Short mmCIF file of C-alpha atoms and ligand atoms in Angstrom, two decimals:
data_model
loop_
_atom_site.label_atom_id
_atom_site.label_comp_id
_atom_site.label_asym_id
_atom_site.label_seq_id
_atom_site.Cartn_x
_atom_site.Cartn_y
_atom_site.Cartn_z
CA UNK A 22 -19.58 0.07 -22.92
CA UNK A 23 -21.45 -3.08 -23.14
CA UNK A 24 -22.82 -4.73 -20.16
CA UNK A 25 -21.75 -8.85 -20.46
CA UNK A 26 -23.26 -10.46 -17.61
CA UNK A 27 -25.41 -9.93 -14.10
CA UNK A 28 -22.69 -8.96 -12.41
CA UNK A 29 -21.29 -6.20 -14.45
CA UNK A 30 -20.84 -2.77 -12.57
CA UNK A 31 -20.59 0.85 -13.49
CA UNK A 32 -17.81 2.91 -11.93
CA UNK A 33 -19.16 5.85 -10.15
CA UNK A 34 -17.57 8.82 -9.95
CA UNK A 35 -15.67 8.17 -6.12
CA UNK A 36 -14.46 4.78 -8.38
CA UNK A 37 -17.14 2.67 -6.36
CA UNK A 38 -18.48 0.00 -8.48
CA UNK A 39 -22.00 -0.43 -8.67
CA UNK A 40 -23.64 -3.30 -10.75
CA UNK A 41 -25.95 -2.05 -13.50
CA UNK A 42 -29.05 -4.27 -12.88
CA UNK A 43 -30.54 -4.85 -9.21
CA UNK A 44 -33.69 -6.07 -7.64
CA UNK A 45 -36.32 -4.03 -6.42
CA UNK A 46 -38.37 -4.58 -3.24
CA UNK A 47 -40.70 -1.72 -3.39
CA UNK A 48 -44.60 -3.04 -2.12
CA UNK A 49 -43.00 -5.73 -1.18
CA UNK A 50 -44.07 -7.19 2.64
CA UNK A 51 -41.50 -7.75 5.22
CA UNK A 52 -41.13 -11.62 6.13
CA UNK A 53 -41.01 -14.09 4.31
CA UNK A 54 -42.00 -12.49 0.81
CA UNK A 55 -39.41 -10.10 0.74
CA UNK A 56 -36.69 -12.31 2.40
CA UNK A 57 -37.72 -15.18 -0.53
CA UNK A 58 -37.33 -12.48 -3.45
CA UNK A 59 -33.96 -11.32 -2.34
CA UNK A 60 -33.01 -14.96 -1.54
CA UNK A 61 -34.16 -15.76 -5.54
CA UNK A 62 -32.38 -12.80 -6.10
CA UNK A 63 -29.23 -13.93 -4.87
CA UNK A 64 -29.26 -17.41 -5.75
CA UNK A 65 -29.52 -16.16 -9.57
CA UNK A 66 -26.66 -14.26 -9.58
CA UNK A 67 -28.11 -10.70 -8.64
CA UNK A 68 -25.80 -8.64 -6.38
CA UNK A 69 -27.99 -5.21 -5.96
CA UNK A 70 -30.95 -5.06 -3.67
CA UNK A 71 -32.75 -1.56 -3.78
CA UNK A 72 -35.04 -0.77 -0.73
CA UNK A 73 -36.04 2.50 1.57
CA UNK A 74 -36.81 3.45 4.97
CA UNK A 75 -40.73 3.89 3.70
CA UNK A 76 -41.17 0.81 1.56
CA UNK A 77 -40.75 -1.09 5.99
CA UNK A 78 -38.86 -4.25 4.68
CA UNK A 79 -34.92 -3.75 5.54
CA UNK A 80 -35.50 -6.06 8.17
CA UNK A 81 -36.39 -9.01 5.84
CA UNK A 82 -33.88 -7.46 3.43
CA UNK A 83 -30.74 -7.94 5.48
CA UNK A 84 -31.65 -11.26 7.19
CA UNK A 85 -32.44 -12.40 3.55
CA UNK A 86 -28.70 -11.16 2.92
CA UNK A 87 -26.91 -13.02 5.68
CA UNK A 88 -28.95 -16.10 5.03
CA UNK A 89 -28.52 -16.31 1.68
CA UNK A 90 -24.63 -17.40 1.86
CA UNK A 91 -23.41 -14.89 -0.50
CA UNK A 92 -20.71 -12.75 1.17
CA UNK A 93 -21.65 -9.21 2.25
CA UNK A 94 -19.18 -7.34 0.33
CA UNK A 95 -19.79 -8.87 -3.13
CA UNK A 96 -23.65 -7.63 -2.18
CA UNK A 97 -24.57 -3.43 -2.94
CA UNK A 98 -27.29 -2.08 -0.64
CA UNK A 99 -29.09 0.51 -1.20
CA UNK A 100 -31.79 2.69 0.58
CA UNK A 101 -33.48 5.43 1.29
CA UNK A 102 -33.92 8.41 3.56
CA UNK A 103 -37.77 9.07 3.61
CA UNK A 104 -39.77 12.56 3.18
CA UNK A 105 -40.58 12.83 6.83
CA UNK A 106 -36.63 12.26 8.27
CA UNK A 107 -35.14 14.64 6.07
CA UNK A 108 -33.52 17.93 7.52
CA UNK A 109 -29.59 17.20 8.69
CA UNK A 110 -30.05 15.67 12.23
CA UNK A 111 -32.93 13.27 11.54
CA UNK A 112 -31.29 12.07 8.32
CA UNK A 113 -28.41 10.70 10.79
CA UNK A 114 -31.18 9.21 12.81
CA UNK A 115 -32.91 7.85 10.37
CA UNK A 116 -29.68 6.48 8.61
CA UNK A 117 -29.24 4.59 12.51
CA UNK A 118 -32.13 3.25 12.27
CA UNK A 119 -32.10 1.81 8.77
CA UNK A 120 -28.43 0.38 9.79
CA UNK A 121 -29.74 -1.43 12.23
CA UNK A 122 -32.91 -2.93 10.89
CA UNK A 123 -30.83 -4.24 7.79
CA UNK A 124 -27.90 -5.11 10.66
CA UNK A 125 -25.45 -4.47 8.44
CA UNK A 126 -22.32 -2.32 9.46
CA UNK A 127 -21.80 -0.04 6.06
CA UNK A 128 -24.15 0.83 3.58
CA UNK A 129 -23.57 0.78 -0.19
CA UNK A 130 -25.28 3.56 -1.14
CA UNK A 131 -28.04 5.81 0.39
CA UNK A 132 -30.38 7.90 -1.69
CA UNK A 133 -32.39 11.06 -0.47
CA UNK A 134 -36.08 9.43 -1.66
CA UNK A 135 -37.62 12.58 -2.49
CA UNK A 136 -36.50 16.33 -3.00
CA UNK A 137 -38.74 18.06 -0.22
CA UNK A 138 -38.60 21.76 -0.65
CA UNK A 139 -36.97 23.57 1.78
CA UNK A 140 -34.77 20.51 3.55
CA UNK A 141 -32.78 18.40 0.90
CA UNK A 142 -29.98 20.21 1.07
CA UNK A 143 -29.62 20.07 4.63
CA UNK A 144 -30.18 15.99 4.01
CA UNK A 145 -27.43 16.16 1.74
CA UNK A 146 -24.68 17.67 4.05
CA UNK A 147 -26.19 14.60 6.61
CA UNK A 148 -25.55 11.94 3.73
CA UNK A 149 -22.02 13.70 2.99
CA UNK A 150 -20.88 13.63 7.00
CA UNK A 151 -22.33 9.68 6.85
CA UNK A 152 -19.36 9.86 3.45
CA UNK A 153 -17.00 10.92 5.12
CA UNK A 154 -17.14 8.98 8.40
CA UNK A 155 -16.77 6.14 6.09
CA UNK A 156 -20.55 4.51 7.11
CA UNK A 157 -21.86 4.57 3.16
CA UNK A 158 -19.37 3.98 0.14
CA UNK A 159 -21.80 6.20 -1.87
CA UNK A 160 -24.39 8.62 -1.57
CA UNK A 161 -27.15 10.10 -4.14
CA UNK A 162 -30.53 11.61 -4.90
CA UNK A 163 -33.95 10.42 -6.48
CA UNK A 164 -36.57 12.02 -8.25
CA UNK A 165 -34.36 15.31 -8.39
CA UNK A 166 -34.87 16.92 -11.58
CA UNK A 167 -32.05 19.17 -13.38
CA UNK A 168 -32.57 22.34 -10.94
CA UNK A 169 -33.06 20.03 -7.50
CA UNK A 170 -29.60 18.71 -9.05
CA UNK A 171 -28.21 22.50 -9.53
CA UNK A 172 -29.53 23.31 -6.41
CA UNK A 173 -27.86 20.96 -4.47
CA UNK A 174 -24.41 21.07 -6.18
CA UNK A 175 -23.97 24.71 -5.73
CA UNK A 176 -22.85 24.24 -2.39
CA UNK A 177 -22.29 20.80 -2.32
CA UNK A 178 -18.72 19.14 -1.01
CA UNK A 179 -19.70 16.13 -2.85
CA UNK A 180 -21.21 15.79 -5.70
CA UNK A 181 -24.48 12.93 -6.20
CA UNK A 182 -22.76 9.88 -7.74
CA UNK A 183 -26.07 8.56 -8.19
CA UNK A 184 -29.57 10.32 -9.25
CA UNK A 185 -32.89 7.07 -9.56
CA UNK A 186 -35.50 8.52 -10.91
CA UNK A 187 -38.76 6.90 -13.20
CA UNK A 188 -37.55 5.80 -16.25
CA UNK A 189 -39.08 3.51 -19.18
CA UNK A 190 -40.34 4.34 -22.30
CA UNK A 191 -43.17 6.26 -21.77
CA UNK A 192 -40.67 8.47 -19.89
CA UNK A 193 -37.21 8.62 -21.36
CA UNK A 194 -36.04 11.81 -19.48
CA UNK A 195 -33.47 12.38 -22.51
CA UNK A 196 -32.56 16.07 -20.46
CA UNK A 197 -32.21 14.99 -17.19
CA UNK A 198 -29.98 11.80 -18.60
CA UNK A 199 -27.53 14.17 -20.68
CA UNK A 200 -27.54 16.43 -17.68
CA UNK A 201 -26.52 13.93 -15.59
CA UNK A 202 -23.65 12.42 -17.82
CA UNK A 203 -22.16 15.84 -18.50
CA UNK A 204 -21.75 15.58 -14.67
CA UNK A 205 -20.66 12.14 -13.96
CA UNK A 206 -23.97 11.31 -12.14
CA UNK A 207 -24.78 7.70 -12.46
CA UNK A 208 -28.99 7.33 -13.65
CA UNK A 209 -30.89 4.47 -12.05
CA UNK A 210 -34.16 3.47 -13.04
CA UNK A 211 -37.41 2.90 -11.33
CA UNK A 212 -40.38 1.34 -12.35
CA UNK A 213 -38.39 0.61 -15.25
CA UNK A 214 -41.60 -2.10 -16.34
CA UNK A 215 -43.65 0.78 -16.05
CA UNK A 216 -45.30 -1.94 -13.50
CA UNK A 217 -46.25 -4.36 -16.30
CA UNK A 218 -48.26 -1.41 -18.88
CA UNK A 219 -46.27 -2.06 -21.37
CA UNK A 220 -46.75 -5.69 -21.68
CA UNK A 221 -49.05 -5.26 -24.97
CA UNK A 222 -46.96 -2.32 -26.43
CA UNK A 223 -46.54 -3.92 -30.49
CA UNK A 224 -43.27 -1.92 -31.25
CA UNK A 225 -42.06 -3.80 -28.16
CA UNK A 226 -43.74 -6.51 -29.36
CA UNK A 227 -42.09 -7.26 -32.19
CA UNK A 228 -38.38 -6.89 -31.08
CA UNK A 229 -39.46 -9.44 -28.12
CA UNK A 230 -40.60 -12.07 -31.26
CA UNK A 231 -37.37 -11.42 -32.90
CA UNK A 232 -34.91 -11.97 -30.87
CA UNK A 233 -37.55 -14.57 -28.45
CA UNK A 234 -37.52 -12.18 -25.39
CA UNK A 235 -40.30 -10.99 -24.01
CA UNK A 236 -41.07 -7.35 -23.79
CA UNK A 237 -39.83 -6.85 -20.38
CA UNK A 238 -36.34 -7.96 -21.41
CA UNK A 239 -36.50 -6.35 -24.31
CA UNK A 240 -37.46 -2.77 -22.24
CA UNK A 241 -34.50 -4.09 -19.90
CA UNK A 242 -32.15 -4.57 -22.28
CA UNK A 243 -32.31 -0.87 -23.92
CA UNK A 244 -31.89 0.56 -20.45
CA UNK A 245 -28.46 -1.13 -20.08
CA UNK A 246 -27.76 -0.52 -23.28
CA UNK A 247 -28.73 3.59 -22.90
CA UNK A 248 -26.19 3.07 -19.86
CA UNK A 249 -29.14 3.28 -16.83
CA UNK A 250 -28.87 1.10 -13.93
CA UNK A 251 -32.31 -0.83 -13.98
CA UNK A 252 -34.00 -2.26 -10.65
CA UNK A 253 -36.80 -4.06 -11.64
CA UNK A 254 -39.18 -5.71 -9.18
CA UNK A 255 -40.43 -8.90 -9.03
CA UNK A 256 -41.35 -11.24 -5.73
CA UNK A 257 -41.43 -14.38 -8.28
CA UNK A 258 -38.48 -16.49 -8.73
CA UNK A 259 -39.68 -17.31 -13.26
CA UNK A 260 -39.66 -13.39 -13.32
CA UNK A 261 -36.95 -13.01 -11.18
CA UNK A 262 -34.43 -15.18 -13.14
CA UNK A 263 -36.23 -13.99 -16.85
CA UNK A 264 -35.72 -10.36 -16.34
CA UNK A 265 -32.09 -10.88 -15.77
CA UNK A 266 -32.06 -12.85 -18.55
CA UNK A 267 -30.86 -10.33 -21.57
CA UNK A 268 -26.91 -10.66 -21.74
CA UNK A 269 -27.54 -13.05 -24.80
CA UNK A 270 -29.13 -10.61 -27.07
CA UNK A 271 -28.52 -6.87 -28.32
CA UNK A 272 -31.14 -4.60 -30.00
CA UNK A 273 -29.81 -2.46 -32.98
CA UNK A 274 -29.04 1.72 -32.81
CA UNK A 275 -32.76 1.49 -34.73
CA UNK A 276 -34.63 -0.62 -32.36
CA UNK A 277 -32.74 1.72 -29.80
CA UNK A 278 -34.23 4.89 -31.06
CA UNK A 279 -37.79 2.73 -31.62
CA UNK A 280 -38.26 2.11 -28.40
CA UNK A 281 -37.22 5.51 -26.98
CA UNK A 282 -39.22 7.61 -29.58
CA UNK A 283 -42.27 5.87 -27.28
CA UNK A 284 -41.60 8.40 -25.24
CA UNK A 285 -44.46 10.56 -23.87
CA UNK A 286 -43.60 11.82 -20.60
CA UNK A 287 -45.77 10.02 -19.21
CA UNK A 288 -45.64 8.89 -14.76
CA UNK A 289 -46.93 5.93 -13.13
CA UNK A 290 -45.34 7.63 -9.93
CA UNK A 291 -45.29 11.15 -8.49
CA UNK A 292 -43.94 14.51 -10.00
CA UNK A 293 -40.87 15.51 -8.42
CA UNK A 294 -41.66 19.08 -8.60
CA UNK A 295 -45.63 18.33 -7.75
CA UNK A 296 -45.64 15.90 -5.23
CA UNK A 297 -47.44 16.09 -1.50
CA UNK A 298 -46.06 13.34 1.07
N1 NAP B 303 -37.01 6.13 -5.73
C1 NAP B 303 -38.31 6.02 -5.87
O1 NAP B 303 -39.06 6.97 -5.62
C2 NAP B 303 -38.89 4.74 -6.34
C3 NAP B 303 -40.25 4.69 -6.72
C4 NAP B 303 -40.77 3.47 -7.18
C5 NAP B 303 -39.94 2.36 -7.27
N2 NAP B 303 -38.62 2.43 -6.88
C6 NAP B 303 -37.71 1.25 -6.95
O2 NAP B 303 -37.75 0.69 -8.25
C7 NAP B 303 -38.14 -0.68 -8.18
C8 NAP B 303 -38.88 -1.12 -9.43
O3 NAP B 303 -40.03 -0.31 -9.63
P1 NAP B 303 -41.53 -0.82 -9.37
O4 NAP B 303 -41.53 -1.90 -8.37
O5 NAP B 303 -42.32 0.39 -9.09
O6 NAP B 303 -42.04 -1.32 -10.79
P2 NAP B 303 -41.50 -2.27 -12.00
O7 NAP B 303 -40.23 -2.92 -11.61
O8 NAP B 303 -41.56 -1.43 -13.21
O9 NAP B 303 -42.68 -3.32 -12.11
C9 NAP B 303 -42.96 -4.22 -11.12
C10 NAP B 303 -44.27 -4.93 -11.49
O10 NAP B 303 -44.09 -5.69 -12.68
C11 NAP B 303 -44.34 -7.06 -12.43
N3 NAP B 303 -43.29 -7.83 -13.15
C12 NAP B 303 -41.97 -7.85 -12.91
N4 NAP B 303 -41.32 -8.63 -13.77
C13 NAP B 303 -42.25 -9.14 -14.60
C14 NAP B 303 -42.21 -10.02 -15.70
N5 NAP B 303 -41.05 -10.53 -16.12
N6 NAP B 303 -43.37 -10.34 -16.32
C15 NAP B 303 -44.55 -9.81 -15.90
N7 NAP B 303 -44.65 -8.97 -14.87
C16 NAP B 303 -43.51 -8.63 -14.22
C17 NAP B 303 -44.26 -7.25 -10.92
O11 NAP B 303 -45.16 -8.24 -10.46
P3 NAP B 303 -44.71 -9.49 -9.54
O12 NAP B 303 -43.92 -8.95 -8.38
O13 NAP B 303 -46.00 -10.09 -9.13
O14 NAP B 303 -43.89 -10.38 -10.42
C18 NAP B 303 -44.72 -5.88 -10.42
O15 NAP B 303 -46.12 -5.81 -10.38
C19 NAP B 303 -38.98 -0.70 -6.90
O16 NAP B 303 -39.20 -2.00 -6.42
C20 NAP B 303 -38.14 0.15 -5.98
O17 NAP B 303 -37.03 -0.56 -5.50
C21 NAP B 303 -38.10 3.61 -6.43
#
């Protein structure tokens, strides 16, 4: 597999095609900041938008969409049901809800945000009746480690096709990834920047000087080439249009293992099996 262009897409495991690099709108406002990112988006070639319920912006996200020109159905939406909806007949609320704030009439794919103890796996057989009715085209987890993964496929009708979780160098989650290619679950990345801390990093550094990238590309580039969707966020057009900017370059099996051996498993987010919202 190598990923040529913007627009490439992994094939989940239903055969929906998902592209392998998105935009990410977490922290970003609703109005006019968000609707201008996913407009920059769009007008440089992105075609994956990744919000939630919680991060209060699919409003701006889905009149960005239909003003942007760019039909609906070459566009993959994704978001989120959030901590406080989960259990099986709130998840179909809150999946309303979202539907109508973005105003669109399917959803690409919708993620459970969180595993919350004691409720995700009634979420889950909410996300699989929203499959099955034909409202989503695929359906997933995030932050679910291997046993919130177990867990849920024991008695699962359908299987995640999707599992985001943090993922960058400091936190390479080489388990978790095999795990989820030994089951045909697609790994997305958040925070895949780390939010910026690994601007100054001199292993990344130096690849960035070689092959004149900077080290967010560079960091970019080895998820697609480790085979994880990446979603990085940015709300300014330069950043928007550089990090996408890394289908003219390809690090070396060495630079590959470089970069992950930074690992450290270390979080700029939450735990997923220590977390309290
Ligand atoms: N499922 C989950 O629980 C979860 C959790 C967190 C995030 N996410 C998703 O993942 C997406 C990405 O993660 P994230 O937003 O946490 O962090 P990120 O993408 O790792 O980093 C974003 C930060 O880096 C800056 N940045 C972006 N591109 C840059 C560049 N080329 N040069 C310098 N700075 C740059 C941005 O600033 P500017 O905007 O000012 O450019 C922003 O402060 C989120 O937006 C969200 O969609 C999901």
């Amino acid at each position: 597999m190598m990923v040529k262009n913007l627009q490439d897409v992994t094939t989940l495991h239903n055969v929906v095609k998902m592209p392998w690099f998105g935009l990410g709108v977490y922290k970003v406002e609703d109005g006019d900041e968000v609707m201008d990112s996913v407009k920059a988006a769009l007008k440089n070639g992105y075609r994956s938008i990744d919000t939630a319920a919680f991060y209060d912006n699919e409003e701006g996200v889905g009149t960005a969409i239909k003003e942007s020109g760019v039909p609906r159905e070459e566009i993959f939406i994704t978001t989120k049901v959030w901590n406080a909806d989960q259990g099986y007949d709130s998840t179909l609320a809150a999946f309303e809800k979202s539907m109508k704030k973005l105003d669109i009439d399917y959803l690409d794919l919708y993620l459970i945000h969180w595993p919350v103890k004691g409720k995700y796996k009634e979420t889950w057989k909410a996300l699989e009746t929203l499959y099955k009715e034909g409202r989503v085209r695929a359906i997933g987890v995030s932050n679910f480690n291997i046993h919130h993964l177990e867990d849920v496929m024991i008695d699962a009708e359908i299987k995640p096709m999707v599992n985001q979780v943090e993922y960058h160098p400091r936190l390479t989650q080489e388990e978790l990834h095999e795990f989820c290619k030994k089951n045909n679950i697609q790994l997305e990345a958040w925070s895949p920047l780390m939010r910026g801390q690994l601007a100054d990093n001199e292993t990344l550094q130096e690849m960035a000087k070689k092959y004149n990238k900077s080290t967010f590309q560079v960091i970019l580039r080895w998820d697609l080439q480790n085979e994880v969707v990446t979603i990085p966020k940015s709300i300014k057009e330069h950043r928007i249009i550089e990090n996408a900017d890394i289908f003219d370059f390809e690090l070396t099996e060495d630079e590959m293992d470089k970069i992950s051996a930074l690992n450290e498993n270390t979080r700029v987010g939450a735990d997923p099996d220590n977390f309290d919202f």
